[in-house]
Amino acid sequence: MSSPVDKLFGVHAQSIALRAARSEMLAANLANSDTPNYKARDIDFKSAFESLQGGQLQSSVQLAKSSSQHLSSDANGIASHAIRYRVPSHPSLDGNTVDADYEKSAFTENAIRYQASLSILGKKISGLISTLRGE
């Protein structure tokens, strides 16, 4: 958090980016709920957020690349140590670990927290605009 803009917005800008990445991951889980051997993944929000706060976006494991077309080991800027496979409460016979009810509730909770961070940022921006206008 070096720039004045980062100080103004605080942790909410980083939180929004993490919440968006988590929403994509949860949506992918839901989309693959009938795919055999699909393993549900989720972001350990606390671990990822602490990595962002400490500026440690580097993965704990570095993968060698033999081609410039290889993908990086980070997904959407999330350190790979923060991405976890979910342990299923009711494993299915086809090897799929997606629990649709859990995924929907996690997606809803994540969306509510995302919206809360957006609201806080919106109020900060409105306050900044009011200050600049001299109101």
CSV table of N, CA and C in Angstrom, one decimal:
chain,number,residue,atom,x,y,z
A,1,MET,N,0.8,-1.2,0.0
A,1,MET,CA,0.0,0.0,0.0
A,1,MET,C,0.9,1.2,0.0
A,2,SER,N,1.4,1.5,-1.1
A,2,SER,CA,2.4,2.6,-1.2
A,2,SER,C,1.7,3.9,-1.7
A,3,SER,N,0.8,3.8,-2.6
A,3,SER,CA,0.3,5.1,-3.2
A,3,SER,C,-0.9,5.6,-2.3
A,4,PRO,N,-1.1,7.0,-2.5
A,4,PRO,CA,-2.2,7.6,-1.7
A,4,PRO,C,-3.6,7.0,-2.1
A,5,VAL,N,-3.7,6.6,-3.3
A,5,VAL,CA,-5.0,6.0,-3.7
A,5,VAL,C,-5.2,4.7,-2.9
A,6,ASP,N,-4.2,3.9,-2.8
A,6,ASP,CA,-4.3,2.6,-2.1
A,6,ASP,C,-4.6,2.9,-0.6
A,7,LYS,N,-4.0,3.9,0.0
A,7,LYS,CA,-4.3,4.3,1.3
A,7,LYS,C,-5.7,4.8,1.5
A,8,LEU,N,-6.2,5.5,0.5
A,8,LEU,CA,-7.6,6.0,0.5
A,8,LEU,C,-8.6,4.8,0.5
A,9,PHE,N,-8.4,3.9,-0.4
A,9,PHE,CA,-9.4,2.8,-0.6
A,9,PHE,C,-9.2,1.7,0.4
A,10,GLY,N,-8.0,1.6,1.0
A,10,GLY,CA,-7.7,0.6,2.0
A,10,GLY,C,-7.8,-0.8,1.5
A,11,VAL,N,-8.2,-1.7,2.3
A,11,VAL,CA,-8.2,-3.1,1.9
A,11,VAL,C,-9.3,-3.5,1.0
A,12,HIS,N,-10.3,-2.7,0.8
A,12,HIS,CA,-11.5,-3.0,0.0
A,12,HIS,C,-11.2,-3.3,-1.5
A,13,ALA,N,-10.3,-2.5,-2.0
A,13,ALA,CA,-9.9,-2.8,-3.5
A,13,ALA,C,-9.3,-4.1,-3.6
A,14,GLN,N,-8.4,-4.5,-2.7
A,14,GLN,CA,-7.8,-5.9,-2.8
A,14,GLN,C,-8.9,-7.0,-2.5
A,15,SER,N,-9.8,-6.7,-1.6
A,15,SER,CA,-10.8,-7.6,-1.3
A,15,SER,C,-11.7,-7.9,-2.5
A,16,ILE,N,-12.1,-6.8,-3.2
A,16,ILE,CA,-12.9,-7.0,-4.4
A,16,ILE,C,-12.3,-7.9,-5.4
A,17,ALA,N,-11.0,-7.7,-5.6
A,17,ALA,CA,-10.3,-8.5,-6.6
A,17,ALA,C,-10.3,-10.0,-6.2
A,18,LEU,N,-10.1,-10.2,-4.9
A,18,LEU,CA,-10.1,-11.6,-4.4
A,18,LEU,C,-11.5,-12.2,-4.5
A,19,ARG,N,-12.5,-11.4,-4.1
A,19,ARG,CA,-13.9,-11.9,-4.2
A,19,ARG,C,-14.3,-12.2,-5.6
A,20,ALA,N,-13.8,-11.4,-6.6
A,20,ALA,CA,-14.2,-11.7,-8.0
A,20,ALA,C,-13.5,-13.0,-8.4
A,21,ALA,N,-12.3,-13.2,-8.1
A,21,ALA,CA,-11.6,-14.5,-8.4
A,21,ALA,C,-12.3,-15.7,-7.8
A,22,ARG,N,-12.7,-15.5,-6.5
A,22,ARG,CA,-13.4,-16.6,-5.8
A,22,ARG,C,-14.8,-16.9,-6.5
A,23,SER,N,-15.4,-15.8,-6.9
A,23,SER,CA,-16.7,-16.0,-7.6
A,23,SER,C,-16.6,-16.8,-8.9
A,24,GLU,N,-15.5,-16.5,-9.6
A,24,GLU,CA,-15.2,-17.3,-10.8
A,24,GLU,C,-15.0,-18.8,-10.5
A,25,MET,N,-14.2,-19.0,-9.5
A,25,MET,CA,-13.9,-20.4,-9.1
A,25,MET,C,-15.1,-21.1,-8.6
A,26,LEU,N,-16.0,-20.5,-7.8
A,26,LEU,CA,-17.2,-21.1,-7.3
A,26,LEU,C,-18.2,-21.4,-8.5
A,27,ALA,N,-18.2,-20.4,-9.4
A,27,ALA,CA,-19.1,-20.6,-10.6
A,27,ALA,C,-18.6,-21.8,-11.5
A,28,ALA,N,-17.3,-21.9,-11.6
A,28,ALA,CA,-16.7,-23.1,-12.3
A,28,ALA,C,-17.1,-24.4,-11.7
A,29,ASN,N,-17.1,-24.4,-10.3
A,29,ASN,CA,-17.5,-25.6,-9.6
A,29,ASN,C,-18.9,-25.9,-9.9
A,30,LEU,N,-19.8,-24.9,-9.8
A,30,LEU,CA,-21.2,-25.2,-10.1
A,30,LEU,C,-21.4,-25.7,-11.6
A,31,ALA,N,-20.7,-25.1,-12.5
A,31,ALA,CA,-20.8,-25.4,-13.9
A,31,ALA,C,-20.4,-26.9,-14.2
A,32,ASN,N,-19.5,-27.3,-13.3
A,32,ASN,CA,-18.9,-28.7,-13.5
A,32,ASN,C,-19.5,-29.7,-12.5
A,33,SER,N,-20.7,-29.4,-12.0
A,33,SER,CA,-21.2,-30.3,-10.9
A,33,SER,C,-21.6,-31.7,-11.4
A,34,ASP,N,-21.7,-31.8,-12.8
A,34,ASP,CA,-22.0,-33.2,-13.3
A,34,ASP,C,-20.9,-33.8,-14.1
A,35,THR,N,-19.7,-33.1,-14.0
A,35,THR,CA,-18.5,-33.6,-14.8
A,35,THR,C,-17.8,-34.7,-13.9
A,36,PRO,N,-17.7,-35.9,-14.5
A,36,PRO,CA,-17.0,-37.0,-13.8
A,36,PRO,C,-15.6,-36.6,-13.4
A,37,ASN,N,-15.2,-36.9,-12.2
A,37,ASN,CA,-13.8,-36.7,-11.7
A,37,ASN,C,-13.4,-35.2,-11.5
A,38,TYR,N,-14.4,-34.3,-11.6
A,38,TYR,CA,-14.1,-32.9,-11.4
A,38,TYR,C,-13.9,-32.7,-9.9
A,39,LYS,N,-12.8,-32.0,-9.6
A,39,LYS,CA,-12.5,-31.7,-8.2
A,39,LYS,C,-12.8,-30.2,-7.9
A,40,ALA,N,-13.7,-30.0,-6.9
A,40,ALA,CA,-14.1,-28.7,-6.6
A,40,ALA,C,-12.9,-27.9,-5.9
A,41,ARG,N,-12.7,-26.7,-6.3
A,41,ARG,CA,-11.7,-25.8,-5.7
A,41,ARG,C,-12.3,-24.6,-5.1
A,42,ASP,N,-11.5,-24.0,-4.2
A,42,ASP,CA,-11.9,-22.8,-3.6
A,42,ASP,C,-10.7,-22.0,-3.2
A,43,ILE,N,-10.9,-20.7,-2.9
A,43,ILE,CA,-9.8,-19.9,-2.5
A,43,ILE,C,-9.8,-19.8,-1.0
A,44,ASP,N,-8.7,-20.0,-0.3
A,44,ASP,CA,-8.6,-19.7,1.1
A,44,ASP,C,-8.4,-18.2,1.2
A,45,PHE,N,-9.6,-17.6,1.5
A,45,PHE,CA,-9.6,-16.1,1.4
A,45,PHE,C,-8.6,-15.5,2.4
A,46,LYS,N,-8.5,-16.0,3.6
A,46,LYS,CA,-7.6,-15.4,4.6
A,46,LYS,C,-6.2,-15.5,4.1
A,47,SER,N,-5.8,-16.7,3.7
A,47,SER,CA,-4.4,-16.9,3.2
A,47,SER,C,-4.1,-16.0,2.0
A,48,ALA,N,-5.0,-15.9,1.1
A,48,ALA,CA,-4.8,-15.1,-0.1
A,48,ALA,C,-4.7,-13.6,0.2
A,49,PHE,N,-5.6,-13.2,1.1
A,49,PHE,CA,-5.6,-11.8,1.5
A,49,PHE,C,-4.3,-11.4,2.3
A,50,GLU,N,-3.9,-12.3,3.2
A,50,GLU,CA,-2.6,-12.0,3.9
A,50,GLU,C,-1.5,-12.0,2.9
A,51,SER,N,-1.5,-12.8,1.9
A,51,SER,CA,-0.4,-12.7,0.9
A,51,SER,C,-0.4,-11.4,0.2
A,52,LEU,N,-1.7,-10.9,-0.2
A,52,LEU,CA,-1.8,-9.6,-0.8
A,52,LEU,C,-1.3,-8.5,0.1
A,53,GLN,N,-1.6,-8.5,1.4
A,53,GLN,CA,-1.2,-7.5,2.3
A,53,GLN,C,0.3,-7.5,2.5
A,54,GLY,N,0.9,-8.7,2.5
A,54,GLY,CA,2.3,-8.7,2.7
A,54,GLY,C,3.1,-8.6,1.4
A,55,GLY,N,2.3,-8.5,0.3
A,55,GLY,CA,3.0,-8.3,-1.0
A,55,GLY,C,3.7,-9.6,-1.5
A,56,GLN,N,3.2,-10.8,-1.0
A,56,GLN,CA,3.8,-12.0,-1.3
A,56,GLN,C,2.9,-12.8,-2.3
A,57,LEU,N,2.7,-12.3,-3.5
A,57,LEU,CA,1.9,-13.0,-4.4
A,57,LEU,C,2.7,-14.1,-5.1
A,58,GLN,N,3.9,-14.3,-4.8
A,58,GLN,CA,4.7,-15.3,-5.4
A,58,GLN,C,4.2,-16.7,-4.8
A,59,SER,N,4.1,-17.6,-5.7
A,59,SER,CA,3.8,-19.0,-5.2
A,59,SER,C,4.9,-19.6,-4.4
A,60,SER,N,4.5,-20.5,-3.5
A,60,SER,CA,5.6,-21.1,-2.7
A,60,SER,C,6.3,-22.1,-3.5
A,61,VAL,N,5.7,-22.6,-4.6
A,61,VAL,CA,6.4,-23.6,-5.5
A,61,VAL,C,6.5,-22.9,-6.9
A,62,GLN,N,7.7,-22.8,-7.4
A,62,GLN,CA,8.0,-22.2,-8.7
A,62,GLN,C,8.0,-23.4,-9.7
A,63,LEU,N,7.2,-23.2,-10.7
A,63,LEU,CA,7.2,-24.2,-11.8
A,63,LEU,C,8.1,-23.8,-12.9
A,64,ALA,N,8.9,-24.7,-13.5
A,64,ALA,CA,9.7,-24.4,-14.6
A,64,ALA,C,8.9,-24.3,-15.9
A,65,LYS,N,9.2,-23.3,-16.8
A,65,LYS,CA,8.5,-23.1,-18.0
A,65,LYS,C,9.5,-23.4,-19.1
A,66,SER,N,9.1,-24.3,-20.0
A,66,SER,CA,10.0,-24.6,-21.2
A,66,SER,C,9.5,-23.9,-22.4
A,67,SER,N,8.4,-23.2,-22.3
A,67,SER,CA,7.8,-22.4,-23.4
A,67,SER,C,7.2,-21.1,-22.9
A,68,SER,N,7.2,-20.1,-23.7
A,68,SER,CA,6.6,-18.8,-23.2
A,68,SER,C,5.1,-18.9,-23.3
A,69,GLN,N,4.5,-19.9,-23.9
A,69,GLN,CA,3.1,-20.1,-23.9
A,69,GLN,C,2.5,-20.8,-22.7
A,70,HIS,N,3.4,-21.3,-21.8
A,70,HIS,CA,2.9,-22.0,-20.6
A,70,HIS,C,2.2,-20.9,-19.7
A,71,LEU,N,1.2,-21.4,-19.0
A,71,LEU,CA,0.5,-20.5,-18.1
A,71,LEU,C,1.3,-20.4,-16.8
A,72,SER,N,1.1,-19.3,-16.1
A,72,SER,CA,1.8,-19.1,-14.9
A,72,SER,C,1.1,-20.0,-13.8
A,73,SER,N,1.8,-20.2,-12.7
A,73,SER,CA,1.3,-21.0,-11.6
A,73,SER,C,0.3,-20.3,-10.7
A,74,ASP,N,0.1,-19.0,-11.0
A,74,ASP,CA,-0.9,-18.2,-10.2
A,74,ASP,C,-2.1,-18.1,-11.1
A,75,ALA,N,-3.3,-18.2,-10.4
A,75,ALA,CA,-4.6,-18.1,-11.1
A,75,ALA,C,-5.1,-16.7,-10.7
A,76,ASN,N,-5.2,-15.8,-11.7
A,76,ASN,CA,-5.8,-14.5,-11.5
A,76,ASN,C,-5.0,-13.7,-10.4
A,77,GLY,N,-3.7,-13.9,-10.3
A,77,GLY,CA,-3.0,-13.2,-9.3
A,77,GLY,C,-3.1,-13.8,-7.9
A,78,ILE,N,-3.7,-14.9,-7.8
A,78,ILE,CA,-3.9,-15.5,-6.5
A,78,ILE,C,-2.7,-16.5,-6.3
A,79,ALA,N,-2.0,-16.4,-5.2
A,79,ALA,CA,-0.9,-17.3,-4.9
A,79,ALA,C,-1.5,-18.7,-4.9
A,80,SER,N,-0.8,-19.7,-5.5
A,80,SER,CA,-1.3,-21.0,-5.6
A,80,SER,C,-1.4,-21.7,-4.2
A,81,HIS,N,-0.7,-21.2,-3.2
A,81,HIS,CA,-0.9,-21.9,-1.9
A,81,HIS,C,-2.3,-21.5,-1.3
A,82,ALA,N,-3.0,-20.5,-1.9
A,82,ALA,CA,-4.3,-20.1,-1.3
A,82,ALA,C,-5.4,-20.8,-2.0
A,83,ILE,N,-5.1,-21.6,-3.1
A,83,ILE,CA,-6.2,-22.3,-3.8
A,83,ILE,C,-6.1,-23.7,-3.3
A,84,ARG,N,-7.3,-24.2,-2.8
A,84,ARG,CA,-7.4,-25.5,-2.2
A,84,ARG,C,-8.5,-26.3,-2.9
A,85,TYR,N,-8.3,-27.6,-2.8
A,85,TYR,CA,-9.3,-28.6,-3.3
A,85,TYR,C,-10.3,-28.8,-2.1
A,86,ARG,N,-11.5,-28.8,-2.4
A,86,ARG,CA,-12.5,-29.0,-1.3
A,86,ARG,C,-12.7,-30.5,-1.0
A,87,VAL,N,-12.7,-30.8,0.3
A,87,VAL,CA,-13.0,-32.2,0.8
A,87,VAL,C,-14.5,-32.4,0.7
A,88,PRO,N,-15.0,-33.4,0.0
A,88,PRO,CA,-16.4,-33.5,-0.1
A,88,PRO,C,-17.0,-34.1,1.1
A,89,SER,N,-18.3,-33.6,1.4
A,89,SER,CA,-19.0,-34.2,2.6
A,89,SER,C,-19.7,-35.5,2.1
A,90,HIS,N,-20.1,-35.5,0.9
A,90,HIS,CA,-20.8,-36.7,0.3
A,90,HIS,C,-20.1,-37.1,-1.0
A,91,PRO,N,-19.0,-37.9,-1.0
A,91,PRO,CA,-18.4,-38.2,-2.3
A,91,PRO,C,-19.3,-38.9,-3.2
A,92,SER,N,-19.2,-38.6,-4.5
A,92,SER,CA,-20.0,-39.3,-5.5
A,92,SER,C,-19.3,-40.4,-6.1
A,93,LEU,N,-20.0,-41.3,-6.7
A,93,LEU,CA,-19.4,-42.5,-7.3
A,93,LEU,C,-18.5,-42.2,-8.5
A,94,ASP,N,-18.8,-41.1,-9.2
A,94,ASP,CA,-18.1,-40.7,-10.4
A,94,ASP,C,-16.8,-39.9,-10.1
A,95,GLY,N,-16.5,-39.6,-8.8
A,95,GLY,CA,-15.3,-38.9,-8.4
A,95,GLY,C,-15.5,-37.4,-8.4
A,96,ASN,N,-16.7,-36.9,-8.7
A,96,ASN,CA,-16.9,-35.5,-8.6
A,96,ASN,C,-17.1,-35.0,-7.2
A,97,THR,N,-16.4,-34.0,-6.8
A,97,THR,CA,-16.4,-33.5,-5.4
A,97,THR,C,-17.3,-32.2,-5.2
A,98,VAL,N,-18.1,-31.9,-6.2
A,98,VAL,CA,-18.9,-30.6,-6.1
A,98,VAL,C,-20.2,-31.0,-5.3
A,99,ASP,N,-20.4,-30.2,-4.2
A,99,ASP,CA,-21.7,-30.2,-3.5
A,99,ASP,C,-22.4,-29.0,-3.9
A,100,ALA,N,-23.4,-29.1,-4.8
A,100,ALA,CA,-24.1,-27.9,-5.3
A,100,ALA,C,-24.7,-27.0,-4.3
A,101,ASP,N,-25.2,-27.6,-3.2
A,101,ASP,CA,-25.8,-26.7,-2.2
A,101,ASP,C,-24.8,-25.9,-1.5
A,102,TYR,N,-23.6,-26.5,-1.2
A,102,TYR,CA,-22.5,-25.8,-0.5
A,102,TYR,C,-22.0,-24.7,-1.4
A,103,GLU,N,-21.8,-25.1,-2.7
A,103,GLU,CA,-21.3,-24.1,-3.7
A,103,GLU,C,-22.2,-22.9,-3.8
A,104,LYS,N,-23.5,-23.1,-3.9
A,104,LYS,CA,-24.5,-22.0,-4.0
A,104,LYS,C,-24.4,-21.1,-2.7
A,105,SER,N,-24.4,-21.7,-1.6
A,105,SER,CA,-24.3,-20.9,-0.3
A,105,SER,C,-23.0,-20.1,-0.3
A,106,ALA,N,-21.9,-20.8,-0.6
A,106,ALA,CA,-20.6,-20.1,-0.6
A,106,ALA,C,-20.6,-18.9,-1.7
A,107,PHE,N,-21.2,-19.2,-2.8
A,107,PHE,CA,-21.3,-18.2,-3.9
A,107,PHE,C,-22.1,-17.0,-3.4
A,108,THR,N,-23.2,-17.3,-2.7
A,108,THR,CA,-24.1,-16.2,-2.2
A,108,THR,C,-23.4,-15.4,-1.1
A,109,GLU,N,-22.7,-16.1,-0.2
A,109,GLU,CA,-22.0,-15.4,0.9
A,109,GLU,C,-20.9,-14.5,0.3
A,110,ASN,N,-20.2,-15.0,-0.7
A,110,ASN,CA,-19.1,-14.3,-1.3
A,110,ASN,C,-19.7,-13.1,-2.1
A,111,ALA,N,-20.8,-13.2,-2.7
A,111,ALA,CA,-21.4,-12.1,-3.4
A,111,ALA,C,-21.9,-11.0,-2.5
A,112,ILE,N,-22.4,-11.4,-1.3
A,112,ILE,CA,-22.8,-10.4,-0.3
A,112,ILE,C,-21.6,-9.6,0.2
A,113,ARG,N,-20.5,-10.3,0.5
A,113,ARG,CA,-19.3,-9.6,0.9
A,113,ARG,C,-18.7,-8.7,-0.2
A,114,TYR,N,-18.8,-9.2,-1.4
A,114,TYR,CA,-18.3,-8.4,-2.5
A,114,TYR,C,-19.1,-7.1,-2.6
A,115,GLN,N,-20.4,-7.2,-2.5
A,115,GLN,CA,-21.3,-6.1,-2.6
A,115,GLN,C,-21.0,-5.1,-1.4
A,116,ALA,N,-20.7,-5.6,-0.2
A,116,ALA,CA,-20.4,-4.8,0.9
A,116,ALA,C,-19.1,-4.0,0.7
A,117,SER,N,-18.1,-4.6,0.1
A,117,SER,CA,-16.9,-3.9,-0.2
A,117,SER,C,-17.1,-2.8,-1.3
A,118,LEU,N,-18.0,-3.2,-2.3
A,118,LEU,CA,-18.3,-2.2,-3.3
A,118,LEU,C,-19.0,-1.0,-2.7
A,119,SER,N,-19.9,-1.2,-1.8
A,119,SER,CA,-20.7,-0.1,-1.1
A,119,SER,C,-19.7,0.8,-0.4
A,120,ILE,N,-18.8,0.2,0.4
A,120,ILE,CA,-17.8,1.0,1.2
A,120,ILE,C,-17.0,1.8,0.2
A,121,LEU,N,-16.5,1.2,-0.9
A,121,LEU,CA,-15.7,1.9,-1.8
A,121,LEU,C,-16.5,3.0,-2.5
A,122,GLY,N,-17.7,2.8,-2.8
A,122,GLY,CA,-18.6,3.8,-3.4
A,122,GLY,C,-18.8,5.0,-2.4
A,123,LYS,N,-18.9,4.7,-1.1
A,123,LYS,CA,-19.1,5.8,-0.2
A,123,LYS,C,-17.8,6.6,0.0
A,124,LYS,N,-16.6,5.9,-0.1
A,124,LYS,CA,-15.4,6.6,0.0
A,124,LYS,C,-15.2,7.5,-1.2
A,125,ILE,N,-15.5,7.0,-2.4
A,125,ILE,CA,-15.4,7.8,-3.6
A,125,ILE,C,-16.3,9.0,-3.6
A,126,SER,N,-17.6,8.8,-3.1
A,126,SER,CA,-18.5,9.9,-3.0
A,126,SER,C,-18.0,10.9,-2.1
A,127,GLY,N,-17.4,10.5,-1.0
A,127,GLY,CA,-16.8,11.5,0.0
A,127,GLY,C,-15.7,12.2,-0.6
A,128,LEU,N,-14.8,11.5,-1.4
A,128,LEU,CA,-13.7,12.2,-2.1
A,128,LEU,C,-14.2,13.2,-3.1
A,129,ILE,N,-15.2,12.9,-3.9
A,129,ILE,CA,-15.8,13.8,-4.9
A,129,ILE,C,-16.4,15.0,-4.2
A,130,SER,N,-17.1,14.8,-3.1
A,130,SER,CA,-17.7,15.9,-2.3
A,130,SER,C,-16.6,16.8,-1.8
A,131,THR,N,-15.5,16.3,-1.3
A,131,THR,CA,-14.4,17.1,-0.8
A,131,THR,C,-13.7,17.9,-1.9
A,132,LEU,N,-13.5,17.2,-3.1
A,132,LEU,CA,-12.9,18.0,-4.2
A,132,LEU,C,-13.8,19.1,-4.7
A,133,ARG,N,-15.1,18.9,-4.6
A,133,ARG,CA,-16.1,19.9,-5.1
A,133,ARG,C,-16.2,21.0,-4.0
A,134,GLY,N,-15.8,20.8,-2.8
A,134,GLY,CA,-15.9,21.8,-1.7
A,134,GLY,C,-17.2,21.8,-1.1
A,135,GLU,N,-17.9,20.7,-1.1
A,135,GLU,CA,-19.3,20.6,-0.5
A,135,GLU,C,-19.2,20.3,1.0
